[in-house]
């Protein structure tokens, strides 16, 4: 299957993004650990990590990856760009093995291979990006009843997680913090795509910043990103990096593809075989991330944070086994 030029551009940008974002988890985790040794940990509500150069280097690396990801959404559909985030899982898991001593076992390696295979399947069968003439056209898609209903459900769930569940279960159930990030992330991607299309059209000579809708999409991006950043830092500080990355990926990707199906109707131009192939690729990626998760459970007895492990044992908790996955 021959890919369009725009899809190829989106693919290259998405791959670059995965490399930057995957490595950023490692730098940020090292910065969080250093900050936690001398100040109040992020998981306890502290912000001492803001004084750590390593954390800021990780942030700069992540911003570079997000810029590449941002540009990728302007060229390719979300169903192509988003699943390629699996490659960032591989990068962070491999680097965590060597840099953070978070061991990657044989099943973790198999998980990485499955992620690559699934991503390749999705890339080969991804739909062509639709031609959009203006941001006002994107706004029309965003204000259809289906997407408005989805947005209301997401906002309600995020508020419920933040107010009701985060204070009680945030430190012991990773799905709480990751769920907040993933739900808001699906809205972020839709807004990023809209804003990216606006910038792309503006560079082509069709100024989209004269429309209020463009600035509204930009405001949603900023608000959602700040919220995601806060809760992702909490999750990274408390839980194992190579567990946070795949779980975040699974929840975020699933919700984003679902949101894109509702808003941009990505599958309308595809036949059943193409859709089935993409779903198989996505399931393959999910299988890979599950293996990565189980691998980290197998290696949890070898930890570089004995104090934290002792605390969790005294509280009769196991932070590496959130209820969501065992039985976002």
PDB file of C-alpha atoms in Angstrom:
ATOM      1  CA  UNK A   1       0.000   0.000   0.000  1.00  0.00           C
ATOM      2  CA  UNK A   2       1.501   3.325  -1.103  1.00  0.00           C
ATOM      3  CA  UNK A   3       1.507   6.027   1.567  1.00  0.00           C
ATOM      4  CA  UNK A   4       0.690   9.621   0.716  1.00  0.00           C
ATOM      5  CA  UNK A   5       3.413  12.267   1.020  1.00  0.00           C
ATOM      6  CA  UNK A   6       1.655  13.860   3.988  1.00  0.00           C
ATOM      7  CA  UNK A   7       1.452  10.513   5.775  1.00  0.00           C
ATOM      8  CA  UNK A   8       5.187   9.973   5.228  1.00  0.00           C
ATOM      9  CA  UNK A   9       5.940  13.399   6.687  1.00  0.00           C
ATOM     10  CA  UNK A  10       3.713  12.627   9.645  1.00  0.00           C
ATOM     11  CA  UNK A  11       5.433   9.257  10.095  1.00  0.00           C
ATOM     12  CA  UNK A  12       8.939  10.750  10.200  1.00  0.00           C
ATOM     13  CA  UNK A  13       7.865  13.421  12.662  1.00  0.00           C
ATOM     14  CA  UNK A  14       6.091  10.860  14.857  1.00  0.00           C
ATOM     15  CA  UNK A  15       9.175   8.616  14.974  1.00  0.00           C
ATOM     16  CA  UNK A  16      11.357  11.571  15.971  1.00  0.00           C
ATOM     17  CA  UNK A  17       8.839  12.498  18.625  1.00  0.00           C
ATOM     18  CA  UNK A  18       8.899   9.000  20.131  1.00  0.00           C
ATOM     19  CA  UNK A  19      12.684   9.061  20.471  1.00  0.00           C
ATOM     20  CA  UNK A  20      12.667  12.411  22.276  1.00  0.00           C
ATOM     21  CA  UNK A  21       9.696  11.657  24.527  1.00  0.00           C
ATOM     22  CA  UNK A  22      10.955   8.189  25.467  1.00  0.00           C
ATOM     23  CA  UNK A  23      14.302   9.552  26.617  1.00  0.00           C
ATOM     24  CA  UNK A  24      12.650  12.473  28.436  1.00  0.00           C
ATOM     25  CA  UNK A  25      11.028  10.053  30.916  1.00  0.00           C
ATOM     26  CA  UNK A  26      14.478   8.957  32.020  1.00  0.00           C
ATOM     27  CA  UNK A  27      15.890  12.453  32.542  1.00  0.00           C
ATOM     28  CA  UNK A  28      12.773  13.558  34.396  1.00  0.00           C
ATOM     29  CA  UNK A  29      12.778  10.476  36.625  1.00  0.00           C
ATOM     30  CA  UNK A  30      16.427  11.054  37.586  1.00  0.00           C
ATOM     31  CA  UNK A  31      15.618  14.687  38.335  1.00  0.00           C
ATOM     32  CA  UNK A  32      12.605  13.691  40.433  1.00  0.00           C
ATOM     33  CA  UNK A  33      14.694  11.196  42.401  1.00  0.00           C
ATOM     34  CA  UNK A  34      17.387  13.789  43.124  1.00  0.00           C
ATOM     35  CA  UNK A  35      14.770  16.338  44.161  1.00  0.00           C
ATOM     36  CA  UNK A  36      13.007  13.814  46.399  1.00  0.00           C
ATOM     37  CA  UNK A  37      16.270  13.084  48.219  1.00  0.00           C
ATOM     38  CA  UNK A  38      16.656  16.694  49.354  1.00  0.00           C
ATOM     39  CA  UNK A  39      13.127  18.094  49.368  1.00  0.00           C
ATOM     40  CA  UNK A  40       9.415  17.269  49.283  1.00  0.00           C
ATOM     41  CA  UNK A  41       8.670  14.613  46.669  1.00  0.00           C
ATOM     42  CA  UNK A  42       6.358  15.414  43.761  1.00  0.00           C
ATOM     43  CA  UNK A  43       4.145  12.502  44.781  1.00  0.00           C
ATOM     44  CA  UNK A  44       3.602  14.261  48.122  1.00  0.00           C
ATOM     45  CA  UNK A  45       2.732  17.559  46.494  1.00  0.00           C
ATOM     46  CA  UNK A  46       6.226  19.071  46.430  1.00  0.00           C
ATOM     47  CA  UNK A  47       7.770  21.078  43.610  1.00  0.00           C
ATOM     48  CA  UNK A  48      11.465  20.866  44.504  1.00  0.00           C
ATOM     49  CA  UNK A  49      12.056  19.154  41.131  1.00  0.00           C
ATOM     50  CA  UNK A  50      11.713  22.595  39.533  1.00  0.00           C
ATOM     51  CA  UNK A  51      15.236  23.338  40.818  1.00  0.00           C
ATOM     52  CA  UNK A  52      16.766  20.232  39.254  1.00  0.00           C
ATOM     53  CA  UNK A  53      18.645  20.757  35.927  1.00  0.00           C
ATOM     54  CA  UNK A  54      18.089  17.105  34.952  1.00  0.00           C
ATOM     55  CA  UNK A  55      14.331  17.519  35.269  1.00  0.00           C
ATOM     56  CA  UNK A  56      14.448  20.629  33.096  1.00  0.00           C
ATOM     57  CA  UNK A  57      16.589  18.837  30.515  1.00  0.00           C
ATOM     58  CA  UNK A  58      13.958  16.119  30.448  1.00  0.00           C
ATOM     59  CA  UNK A  59      11.289  18.761  30.020  1.00  0.00           C
ATOM     60  CA  UNK A  60      13.165  20.369  27.106  1.00  0.00           C
ATOM     61  CA  UNK A  61      13.568  16.950  25.496  1.00  0.00           C
ATOM     62  CA  UNK A  62       9.872  16.239  25.969  1.00  0.00           C
ATOM     63  CA  UNK A  63       8.933  19.638  24.539  1.00  0.00           C
ATOM     64  CA  UNK A  64      11.060  18.892  21.479  1.00  0.00           C
ATOM     65  CA  UNK A  65       9.253  15.579  21.100  1.00  0.00           C
ATOM     66  CA  UNK A  66       5.865  17.214  21.556  1.00  0.00           C
ATOM     67  CA  UNK A  67       6.679  19.827  18.910  1.00  0.00           C
ATOM     68  CA  UNK A  68       7.516  17.045  16.464  1.00  0.00           C
ATOM     69  CA  UNK A  69       4.346  15.245  17.501  1.00  0.00           C
ATOM     70  CA  UNK A  70       2.380  18.470  17.100  1.00  0.00           C
ATOM     71  CA  UNK A  71       3.651  18.847  13.551  1.00  0.00           C
ATOM     72  CA  UNK A  72       2.908  15.188  12.781  1.00  0.00           C
ATOM     73  CA  UNK A  73      -0.795  15.690  13.547  1.00  0.00           C
ATOM     74  CA  UNK A  74      -0.931  18.496  10.994  1.00  0.00           C
ATOM     75  CA  UNK A  75       0.061  16.054   8.233  1.00  0.00           C
ATOM     76  CA  UNK A  76      -1.286  12.635   9.235  1.00  0.00           C
ATOM     77  CA  UNK A  77      -4.456  11.284  10.907  1.00  0.00           C
ATOM     78  CA  UNK A  78      -4.443  10.583  14.636  1.00  0.00           C
ATOM     79  CA  UNK A  79      -4.904   6.855  14.022  1.00  0.00           C
ATOM     80  CA  UNK A  80      -1.440   6.838  12.389  1.00  0.00           C
ATOM     81  CA  UNK A  81       0.425   9.243  14.656  1.00  0.00           C
ATOM     82  CA  UNK A  82      -0.867   8.254  18.097  1.00  0.00           C
ATOM     83  CA  UNK A  83      -0.084   4.491  18.063  1.00  0.00           C
ATOM     84  CA  UNK A  84       3.514   5.264  17.127  1.00  0.00           C
ATOM     85  CA  UNK A  85       3.890   6.469  20.689  1.00  0.00           C
ATOM     86  CA  UNK A  86       4.604   2.793  21.393  1.00  0.00           C
ATOM     87  CA  UNK A  87       8.133   3.450  20.215  1.00  0.00           C
ATOM     88  CA  UNK A  88       8.613   5.907  23.068  1.00  0.00           C
ATOM     89  CA  UNK A  89       7.780   3.018  25.410  1.00  0.00           C
ATOM     90  CA  UNK A  90      10.593   0.993  23.896  1.00  0.00           C
ATOM     91  CA  UNK A  91      13.026   3.887  24.216  1.00  0.00           C
ATOM     92  CA  UNK A  92      12.132   4.577  27.856  1.00  0.00           C
ATOM     93  CA  UNK A  93      12.087   0.878  28.825  1.00  0.00           C
ATOM     94  CA  UNK A  94      15.493   0.204  27.274  1.00  0.00           C
ATOM     95  CA  UNK A  95      17.061   3.349  28.738  1.00  0.00           C
ATOM     96  CA  UNK A  96      15.491   2.600  32.147  1.00  0.00           C
ATOM     97  CA  UNK A  97      17.155  -0.822  32.016  1.00  0.00           C
ATOM     98  CA  UNK A  98      20.613   0.678  31.534  1.00  0.00           C
ATOM     99  CA  UNK A  99      20.328   4.054  33.279  1.00  0.00           C
ATOM    100  CA  UNK A 100      17.857   3.543  36.132  1.00  0.00           C
ATOM    101  CA  UNK A 101      18.544  -0.154  36.735  1.00  0.00           C
ATOM    102  CA  UNK A 102      14.850  -0.946  36.176  1.00  0.00           C
ATOM    103  CA  UNK A 103      15.442  -4.384  34.712  1.00  0.00           C
ATOM    104  CA  UNK A 104      14.000  -5.328  31.314  1.00  0.00           C
ATOM    105  CA  UNK A 105      13.560  -9.102  31.161  1.00  0.00           C
ATOM    106  CA  UNK A 106      13.067 -11.420  28.205  1.00  0.00           C
ATOM    107  CA  UNK A 107       9.304 -10.854  28.103  1.00  0.00           C
ATOM    108  CA  UNK A 108       9.929  -7.131  28.085  1.00  0.00           C
ATOM    109  CA  UNK A 109      12.100  -7.564  25.000  1.00  0.00           C
ATOM    110  CA  UNK A 110       9.315  -9.580  23.383  1.00  0.00           C
ATOM    111  CA  UNK A 111       6.916  -6.793  24.327  1.00  0.00           C
ATOM    112  CA  UNK A 112       9.115  -4.273  22.529  1.00  0.00           C
ATOM    113  CA  UNK A 113       9.130  -6.473  19.408  1.00  0.00           C
ATOM    114  CA  UNK A 114       5.327  -6.742  19.500  1.00  0.00           C
ATOM    115  CA  UNK A 115       5.056  -2.954  19.789  1.00  0.00           C
ATOM    116  CA  UNK A 116       7.196  -2.521  16.687  1.00  0.00           C
ATOM    117  CA  UNK A 117       5.185  -5.113  14.747  1.00  0.00           C
ATOM    118  CA  UNK A 118       1.880  -3.536  15.741  1.00  0.00           C
ATOM    119  CA  UNK A 119       3.084  -0.047  14.851  1.00  0.00           C
ATOM    120  CA  UNK A 120       4.264  -1.262  11.435  1.00  0.00           C
ATOM    121  CA  UNK A 121       0.862  -2.826  10.728  1.00  0.00           C
ATOM    122  CA  UNK A 122      -0.942   0.393  11.598  1.00  0.00           C
ATOM    123  CA  UNK A 123       1.438   2.504   9.510  1.00  0.00           C
ATOM    124  CA  UNK A 124       0.890   0.320   6.437  1.00  0.00           C
ATOM    125  CA  UNK A 125      -2.901   0.511   6.691  1.00  0.00           C
ATOM    126  CA  UNK A 126      -3.428   4.048   8.003  1.00  0.00           C
ATOM    127  CA  UNK A 127      -6.081   6.171   6.263  1.00  0.00           C
ATOM    128  CA  UNK A 128      -5.162   9.201   4.202  1.00  0.00           C
ATOM    129  CA  UNK A 129      -5.521  12.544   5.930  1.00  0.00           C
ATOM    130  CA  UNK A 130      -8.701  14.401   4.943  1.00  0.00           C
ATOM    131  CA  UNK A 131      -8.430  17.704   3.134  1.00  0.00           C
ATOM    132  CA  UNK A 132      -9.497  20.494   5.492  1.00  0.00           C
ATOM    133  CA  UNK A 133      -9.798  24.032   4.161  1.00  0.00           C
ATOM    134  CA  UNK A 134      -9.979  25.998   7.421  1.00  0.00           C
ATOM    135  CA  UNK A 135     -10.089  25.807  11.200  1.00  0.00           C
ATOM    136  CA  UNK A 136     -13.767  26.706  11.004  1.00  0.00           C
ATOM    137  CA  UNK A 137     -14.312  23.353   9.308  1.00  0.00           C
ATOM    138  CA  UNK A 138     -12.587  21.619  12.247  1.00  0.00           C
ATOM    139  CA  UNK A 139     -14.747  23.619  14.641  1.00  0.00           C
ATOM    140  CA  UNK A 140     -17.821  22.356  12.820  1.00  0.00           C
ATOM    141  CA  UNK A 141     -16.645  18.787  13.433  1.00  0.00           C
ATOM    142  CA  UNK A 142     -15.912  19.550  17.098  1.00  0.00           C
ATOM    143  CA  UNK A 143     -19.404  20.945  17.715  1.00  0.00           C
ATOM    144  CA  UNK A 144     -21.286  17.950  16.365  1.00  0.00           C
ATOM    145  CA  UNK A 145     -23.469  16.234  19.028  1.00  0.00           C
ATOM    146  CA  UNK A 146     -21.304  13.102  19.208  1.00  0.00           C
ATOM    147  CA  UNK A 147     -18.089  14.917  20.079  1.00  0.00           C
ATOM    148  CA  UNK A 148     -19.817  17.341  22.435  1.00  0.00           C
ATOM    149  CA  UNK A 149     -21.185  14.335  24.357  1.00  0.00           C
ATOM    150  CA  UNK A 150     -17.698  12.774  24.472  1.00  0.00           C
ATOM    151  CA  UNK A 151     -16.176  16.030  25.773  1.00  0.00           C
ATOM    152  CA  UNK A 152     -18.784  16.312  28.532  1.00  0.00           C
ATOM    153  CA  UNK A 153     -18.116  12.731  29.676  1.00  0.00           C
ATOM    154  CA  UNK A 154     -14.349  13.346  29.728  1.00  0.00           C
ATOM    155  CA  UNK A 155     -14.647  16.566  31.746  1.00  0.00           C
ATOM    156  CA  UNK A 156     -16.974  14.890  34.254  1.00  0.00           C
ATOM    157  CA  UNK A 157     -14.621  11.918  34.722  1.00  0.00           C
ATOM    158  CA  UNK A 158     -11.556  14.150  35.127  1.00  0.00           C
ATOM    159  CA  UNK A 159     -13.272  16.262  37.785  1.00  0.00           C
ATOM    160  CA  UNK A 160     -14.426  13.096  39.584  1.00  0.00           C
ATOM    161  CA  UNK A 161     -10.913  11.600  39.521  1.00  0.00           C
ATOM    162  CA  UNK A 162      -9.272  14.800  40.775  1.00  0.00           C
ATOM    163  CA  UNK A 163     -11.758  15.556  43.561  1.00  0.00           C
ATOM    164  CA  UNK A 164     -12.886  12.120  44.732  1.00  0.00           C
ATOM    165  CA  UNK A 165     -10.236   9.528  43.878  1.00  0.00           C
ATOM    166  CA  UNK A 166      -6.847  11.292  43.654  1.00  0.00           C
ATOM    167  CA  UNK A 167      -6.684  12.276  47.367  1.00  0.00           C
ATOM    168  CA  UNK A 168      -7.549   8.719  48.485  1.00  0.00           C
ATOM    169  CA  UNK A 169      -6.024   6.386  45.931  1.00  0.00           C
ATOM    170  CA  UNK A 170      -3.588   8.429  43.837  1.00  0.00           C
ATOM    171  CA  UNK A 171      -0.489   7.159  45.670  1.00  0.00           C
ATOM    172  CA  UNK A 172      -1.476   3.478  45.469  1.00  0.00           C
ATOM    173  CA  UNK A 173      -3.465   3.121  42.230  1.00  0.00           C
ATOM    174  CA  UNK A 174      -1.575   4.367  39.199  1.00  0.00           C
ATOM    175  CA  UNK A 175      -4.726   4.413  37.074  1.00  0.00           C
ATOM    176  CA  UNK A 176      -5.973   7.516  38.920  1.00  0.00           C
ATOM    177  CA  UNK A 177      -3.172   9.850  37.837  1.00  0.00           C
ATOM    178  CA  UNK A 178      -2.704   8.164  34.467  1.00  0.00           C
ATOM    179  CA  UNK A 179      -6.469   8.249  33.889  1.00  0.00           C
ATOM    180  CA  UNK A 180      -6.526  12.020  34.370  1.00  0.00           C
ATOM    181  CA  UNK A 181      -3.617  12.429  31.940  1.00  0.00           C
ATOM    182  CA  UNK A 182      -5.137  10.105  29.342  1.00  0.00           C
ATOM    183  CA  UNK A 183      -8.639  11.563  29.389  1.00  0.00           C
ATOM    184  CA  UNK A 184      -7.369  15.116  29.050  1.00  0.00           C
ATOM    185  CA  UNK A 185      -4.803  13.900  26.529  1.00  0.00           C
ATOM    186  CA  UNK A 186      -7.515  12.794  24.103  1.00  0.00           C
ATOM    187  CA  UNK A 187      -8.930  16.330  24.091  1.00  0.00           C
ATOM    188  CA  UNK A 188      -5.418  17.747  23.827  1.00  0.00           C
ATOM    189  CA  UNK A 189      -4.703  15.752  20.666  1.00  0.00           C
ATOM    190  CA  UNK A 190      -7.924  16.879  18.996  1.00  0.00           C
ATOM    191  CA  UNK A 191      -7.079  20.501  19.796  1.00  0.00           C
ATOM    192  CA  UNK A 192      -3.441  20.032  18.774  1.00  0.00           C
ATOM    193  CA  UNK A 193      -4.558  18.612  15.450  1.00  0.00           C
ATOM    194  CA  UNK A 194      -6.906  21.545  14.897  1.00  0.00           C
ATOM    195  CA  UNK A 195      -4.205  24.055  15.831  1.00  0.00           C
ATOM    196  CA  UNK A 196      -1.620  22.238  13.711  1.00  0.00           C
ATOM    197  CA  UNK A 197      -3.931  22.375  10.702  1.00  0.00           C
ATOM    198  CA  UNK A 198      -4.408  26.078  11.350  1.00  0.00           C
ATOM    199  CA  UNK A 199      -0.659  26.728  11.430  1.00  0.00           C
ATOM    200  CA  UNK A 200      -0.111  24.613   8.334  1.00  0.00           C
ATOM    201  CA  UNK A 201      -2.802  26.528   6.403  1.00  0.00           C
ATOM    202  CA  UNK A 202      -1.392  29.831   7.669  1.00  0.00           C
ATOM    203  CA  UNK A 203       2.054  28.969   6.258  1.00  0.00           C
ATOM    204  CA  UNK A 204       0.322  28.160   2.974  1.00  0.00           C
ATOM    205  CA  UNK A 205      -1.008  31.726   2.861  1.00  0.00           C
ATOM    206  CA  UNK A 206      -4.454  31.181   4.414  1.00  0.00           C
ATOM    207  CA  UNK A 207      -4.245  32.972   7.761  1.00  0.00           C
ATOM    208  CA  UNK A 208      -6.272  31.026  10.317  1.00  0.00           C
ATOM    209  CA  UNK A 209      -5.445  33.195  13.325  1.00  0.00           C
ATOM    210  CA  UNK A 210      -8.114  35.675  12.339  1.00  0.00           C
ATOM    211  CA  UNK A 211     -10.656  33.159  13.624  1.00  0.00           C
ATOM    212  CA  UNK A 212     -11.583  32.990  17.303  1.00  0.00           C
ATOM    213  CA  UNK A 213     -11.805  29.191  17.023  1.00  0.00           C
ATOM    214  CA  UNK A 214      -8.056  28.955  16.442  1.00  0.00           C
ATOM    215  CA  UNK A 215      -7.305  30.759  19.680  1.00  0.00           C
ATOM    216  CA  UNK A 216      -9.866  28.652  21.536  1.00  0.00           C
ATOM    217  CA  UNK A 217      -8.156  25.464  20.376  1.00  0.00           C
ATOM    218  CA  UNK A 218      -4.813  26.948  21.504  1.00  0.00           C
ATOM    219  CA  UNK A 219      -6.233  27.728  24.958  1.00  0.00           C
ATOM    220  CA  UNK A 220      -7.533  24.156  25.329  1.00  0.00           C
ATOM    221  CA  UNK A 221      -4.072  22.824  24.420  1.00  0.00           C
ATOM    222  CA  UNK A 222      -2.359  24.941  27.090  1.00  0.00           C
ATOM    223  CA  UNK A 223      -4.857  24.120  29.855  1.00  0.00           C
ATOM    224  CA  UNK A 224      -4.907  20.390  29.141  1.00  0.00           C
ATOM    225  CA  UNK A 225      -1.111  20.169  28.848  1.00  0.00           C
ATOM    226  CA  UNK A 226      -0.557  21.874  32.207  1.00  0.00           C
ATOM    227  CA  UNK A 227      -3.022  19.522  33.864  1.00  0.00           C
ATOM    228  CA  UNK A 228      -1.419  16.468  32.264  1.00  0.00           C
ATOM    229  CA  UNK A 229       2.075  17.620  33.242  1.00  0.00           C
ATOM    230  CA  UNK A 230       1.167  17.946  36.912  1.00  0.00           C
ATOM    231  CA  UNK A 231      -0.367  14.482  37.245  1.00  0.00           C
ATOM    232  CA  UNK A 232       2.192  12.767  35.034  1.00  0.00           C
ATOM    233  CA  UNK A 233       4.934  14.064  37.341  1.00  0.00           C
ATOM    234  CA  UNK A 234       3.080  12.582  40.317  1.00  0.00           C
ATOM    235  CA  UNK A 235       2.779   9.209  38.575  1.00  0.00           C
ATOM    236  CA  UNK A 236       6.447   9.180  37.533  1.00  0.00           C
ATOM    237  CA  UNK A 237       7.617  10.021  41.035  1.00  0.00           C
ATOM    238  CA  UNK A 238       5.617   7.262  42.714  1.00  0.00           C
ATOM    239  CA  UNK A 239       5.596   4.408  40.199  1.00  0.00           C
ATOM    240  CA  UNK A 240       8.165   2.590  38.091  1.00  0.00           C
ATOM    241  CA  UNK A 241       8.992   4.460  34.872  1.00  0.00           C
ATOM    242  CA  UNK A 242       8.733   1.417  32.630  1.00  0.00           C
ATOM    243  CA  UNK A 243       5.256   0.731  34.049  1.00  0.00           C
ATOM    244  CA  UNK A 244       3.991   4.310  33.812  1.00  0.00           C
ATOM    245  CA  UNK A 245       5.045   4.624  30.168  1.00  0.00           C
ATOM    246  CA  UNK A 246       3.146   1.620  28.722  1.00  0.00           C
ATOM    247  CA  UNK A 247       0.034   2.066  30.869  1.00  0.00           C
ATOM    248  CA  UNK A 248      -0.133   5.737  29.948  1.00  0.00           C
ATOM    249  CA  UNK A 249       0.363   4.810  26.318  1.00  0.00           C
ATOM    250  CA  UNK A 250      -2.426   2.208  26.304  1.00  0.00           C
ATOM    251  CA  UNK A 251      -5.007   4.454  27.943  1.00  0.00           C
ATOM    252  CA  UNK A 252      -4.014   7.587  26.077  1.00  0.00           C
ATOM    253  CA  UNK A 253      -3.905   5.894  22.658  1.00  0.00           C
ATOM    254  CA  UNK A 254      -7.218   4.094  23.107  1.00  0.00           C
ATOM    255  CA  UNK A 255      -9.023   7.270  24.148  1.00  0.00           C
ATOM    256  CA  UNK A 256      -7.372   9.360  21.443  1.00  0.00           C
ATOM    257  CA  UNK A 257      -8.282   6.959  18.637  1.00  0.00           C
ATOM    258  CA  UNK A 258     -11.828   6.813  19.968  1.00  0.00           C
ATOM    259  CA  UNK A 259     -12.043  10.614  20.088  1.00  0.00           C
ATOM    260  CA  UNK A 260     -10.610  10.904  16.563  1.00  0.00           C
ATOM    261  CA  UNK A 261     -13.144   8.391  15.251  1.00  0.00           C
ATOM    262  CA  UNK A 262     -15.943  10.529  16.678  1.00  0.00           C
ATOM    263  CA  UNK A 263     -14.604  13.924  15.623  1.00  0.00           C
ATOM    264  CA  UNK A 264     -12.691  13.342  12.371  1.00  0.00           C
ATOM    265  CA  UNK A 265     -14.413  10.094  11.321  1.00  0.00           C
ATOM    266  CA  UNK A 266     -11.074   8.564  10.288  1.00  0.00           C
ATOM    267  CA  UNK A 267     -12.534   5.207   9.273  1.00  0.00           C
ATOM    268  CA  UNK A 268     -15.246   6.504   6.931  1.00  0.00           C
ATOM    269  CA  UNK A 269     -12.955   6.225   3.900  1.00  0.00           C
ATOM    270  CA  UNK A 270     -11.671   2.720   4.707  1.00  0.00           C
ATOM    271  CA  UNK A 271     -12.979  -0.756   4.022  1.00  0.00           C
ATOM    272  CA  UNK A 272     -13.432  -3.546   6.547  1.00  0.00           C
ATOM    273  CA  UNK A 273     -10.086  -5.180   5.766  1.00  0.00           C
ATOM    274  CA  UNK A 274      -8.121  -1.997   6.423  1.00  0.00           C
ATOM    275  CA  UNK A 275      -9.961  -1.297   9.654  1.00  0.00           C
ATOM    276  CA  UNK A 276      -9.475  -4.886  10.823  1.00  0.00           C
ATOM    277  CA  UNK A 277      -5.735  -4.683  10.050  1.00  0.00           C
ATOM    278  CA  UNK A 278      -5.406  -1.486  12.073  1.00  0.00           C
ATOM    279  CA  UNK A 279      -7.285  -3.047  14.983  1.00  0.00           C
ATOM    280  CA  UNK A 280      -5.021  -6.106  14.838  1.00  0.00           C
ATOM    281  CA  UNK A 281      -1.988  -3.823  14.881  1.00  0.00           C
ATOM    282  CA  UNK A 282      -3.367  -1.954  17.858  1.00  0.00           C
ATOM    283  CA  UNK A 283      -4.133  -5.190  19.744  1.00  0.00           C
ATOM    284  CA  UNK A 284      -0.574  -6.341  19.003  1.00  0.00           C
ATOM    285  CA  UNK A 285       0.739  -3.132  20.552  1.00  0.00           C
ATOM    286  CA  UNK A 286      -1.489  -3.630  23.590  1.00  0.00           C
ATOM    287  CA  UNK A 287      -0.081  -7.142  23.964  1.00  0.00           C
ATOM    288  CA  UNK A 288       3.436  -5.728  23.880  1.00  0.00           C
ATOM    289  CA  UNK A 289       2.686  -3.116  26.525  1.00  0.00           C
ATOM    290  CA  UNK A 290       1.062  -5.786  28.707  1.00  0.00           C
ATOM    291  CA  UNK A 291       4.214  -7.893  28.519  1.00  0.00           C
ATOM    292  CA  UNK A 292       6.306  -4.868  29.450  1.00  0.00           C
ATOM    293  CA  UNK A 293       4.084  -4.335  32.452  1.00  0.00           C
ATOM    294  CA  UNK A 294       4.348  -7.964  33.573  1.00  0.00           C
ATOM    295  CA  UNK A 295       8.107  -7.874  33.088  1.00  0.00           C
ATOM    296  CA  UNK A 296       8.407  -5.000  35.517  1.00  0.00           C
ATOM    297  CA  UNK A 297       6.361  -6.956  38.045  1.00  0.00           C
ATOM    298  CA  UNK A 298       8.807  -9.843  37.674  1.00  0.00           C
ATOM    299  CA  UNK A 299      11.710  -7.509  38.353  1.00  0.00           C
ATOM    300  CA  UNK A 300      10.117  -5.562  41.167  1.00  0.00           C
ATOM    301  CA  UNK A 301      12.009  -7.573  43.762  1.00  0.00           C
ATOM    302  CA  UNK A 302      15.207  -5.972  42.472  1.00  0.00           C
ATOM    303  CA  UNK A 303      14.670  -2.315  43.201  1.00  0.00           C
ATOM    304  CA  UNK A 304      17.000   0.613  43.480  1.00  0.00           C
ATOM    305  CA  UNK A 305      14.698   2.325  45.982  1.00  0.00           C
ATOM    306  CA  UNK A 306      14.730   0.100  49.087  1.00  0.00           C
ATOM    307  CA  UNK A 307      13.329   2.801  51.345  1.00  0.00           C
ATOM    308  CA  UNK A 308      10.269   3.290  49.186  1.00  0.00           C
ATOM    309  CA  UNK A 309       9.779  -0.483  48.960  1.00  0.00           C
ATOM    310  CA  UNK A 310       9.940  -0.816  52.733  1.00  0.00           C
ATOM    311  CA  UNK A 311       7.344   1.914  53.143  1.00  0.00           C
ATOM    312  CA  UNK A 312       4.996   0.239  50.707  1.00  0.00           C
ATOM    313  CA  UNK A 313       5.414  -3.106  52.490  1.00  0.00           C
ATOM    314  CA  UNK A 314       4.626  -1.537  55.846  1.00  0.00           C
ATOM    315  CA  UNK A 315       1.451  -0.074  54.369  1.00  0.00           C
ATOM    316  CA  UNK A 316       0.587  -3.477  52.839  1.00  0.00           C
ATOM    317  CA  UNK A 317       0.465  -1.908  49.378  1.00  0.00           C
ATOM    318  CA  UNK A 318       1.991  -2.828  46.039  1.00  0.00           C
ATOM    319  CA  UNK A 319       2.350   0.232  43.838  1.00  0.00           C
ATOM    320  CA  UNK A 320       3.392  -1.831  40.821  1.00  0.00           C
ATOM    321  CA  UNK A 321       0.050  -3.676  40.673  1.00  0.00           C
ATOM    322  CA  UNK A 322      -2.804  -1.175  40.213  1.00  0.00           C
ATOM    323  CA  UNK A 323      -6.247  -2.758  40.299  1.00  0.00           C
ATOM    324  CA  UNK A 324      -7.089  -1.501  36.829  1.00  0.00           C
ATOM    325  CA  UNK A 325      -4.665  -3.829  35.090  1.00  0.00           C
ATOM    326  CA  UNK A 326      -4.773  -6.719  37.513  1.00  0.00           C
ATOM    327  CA  UNK A 327      -8.408  -7.198  37.690  1.00  0.00           C
ATOM    328  CA  UNK A 328      -5.513   4.773  32.912  1.00  0.00           C
TER     329      UNK A 328
END
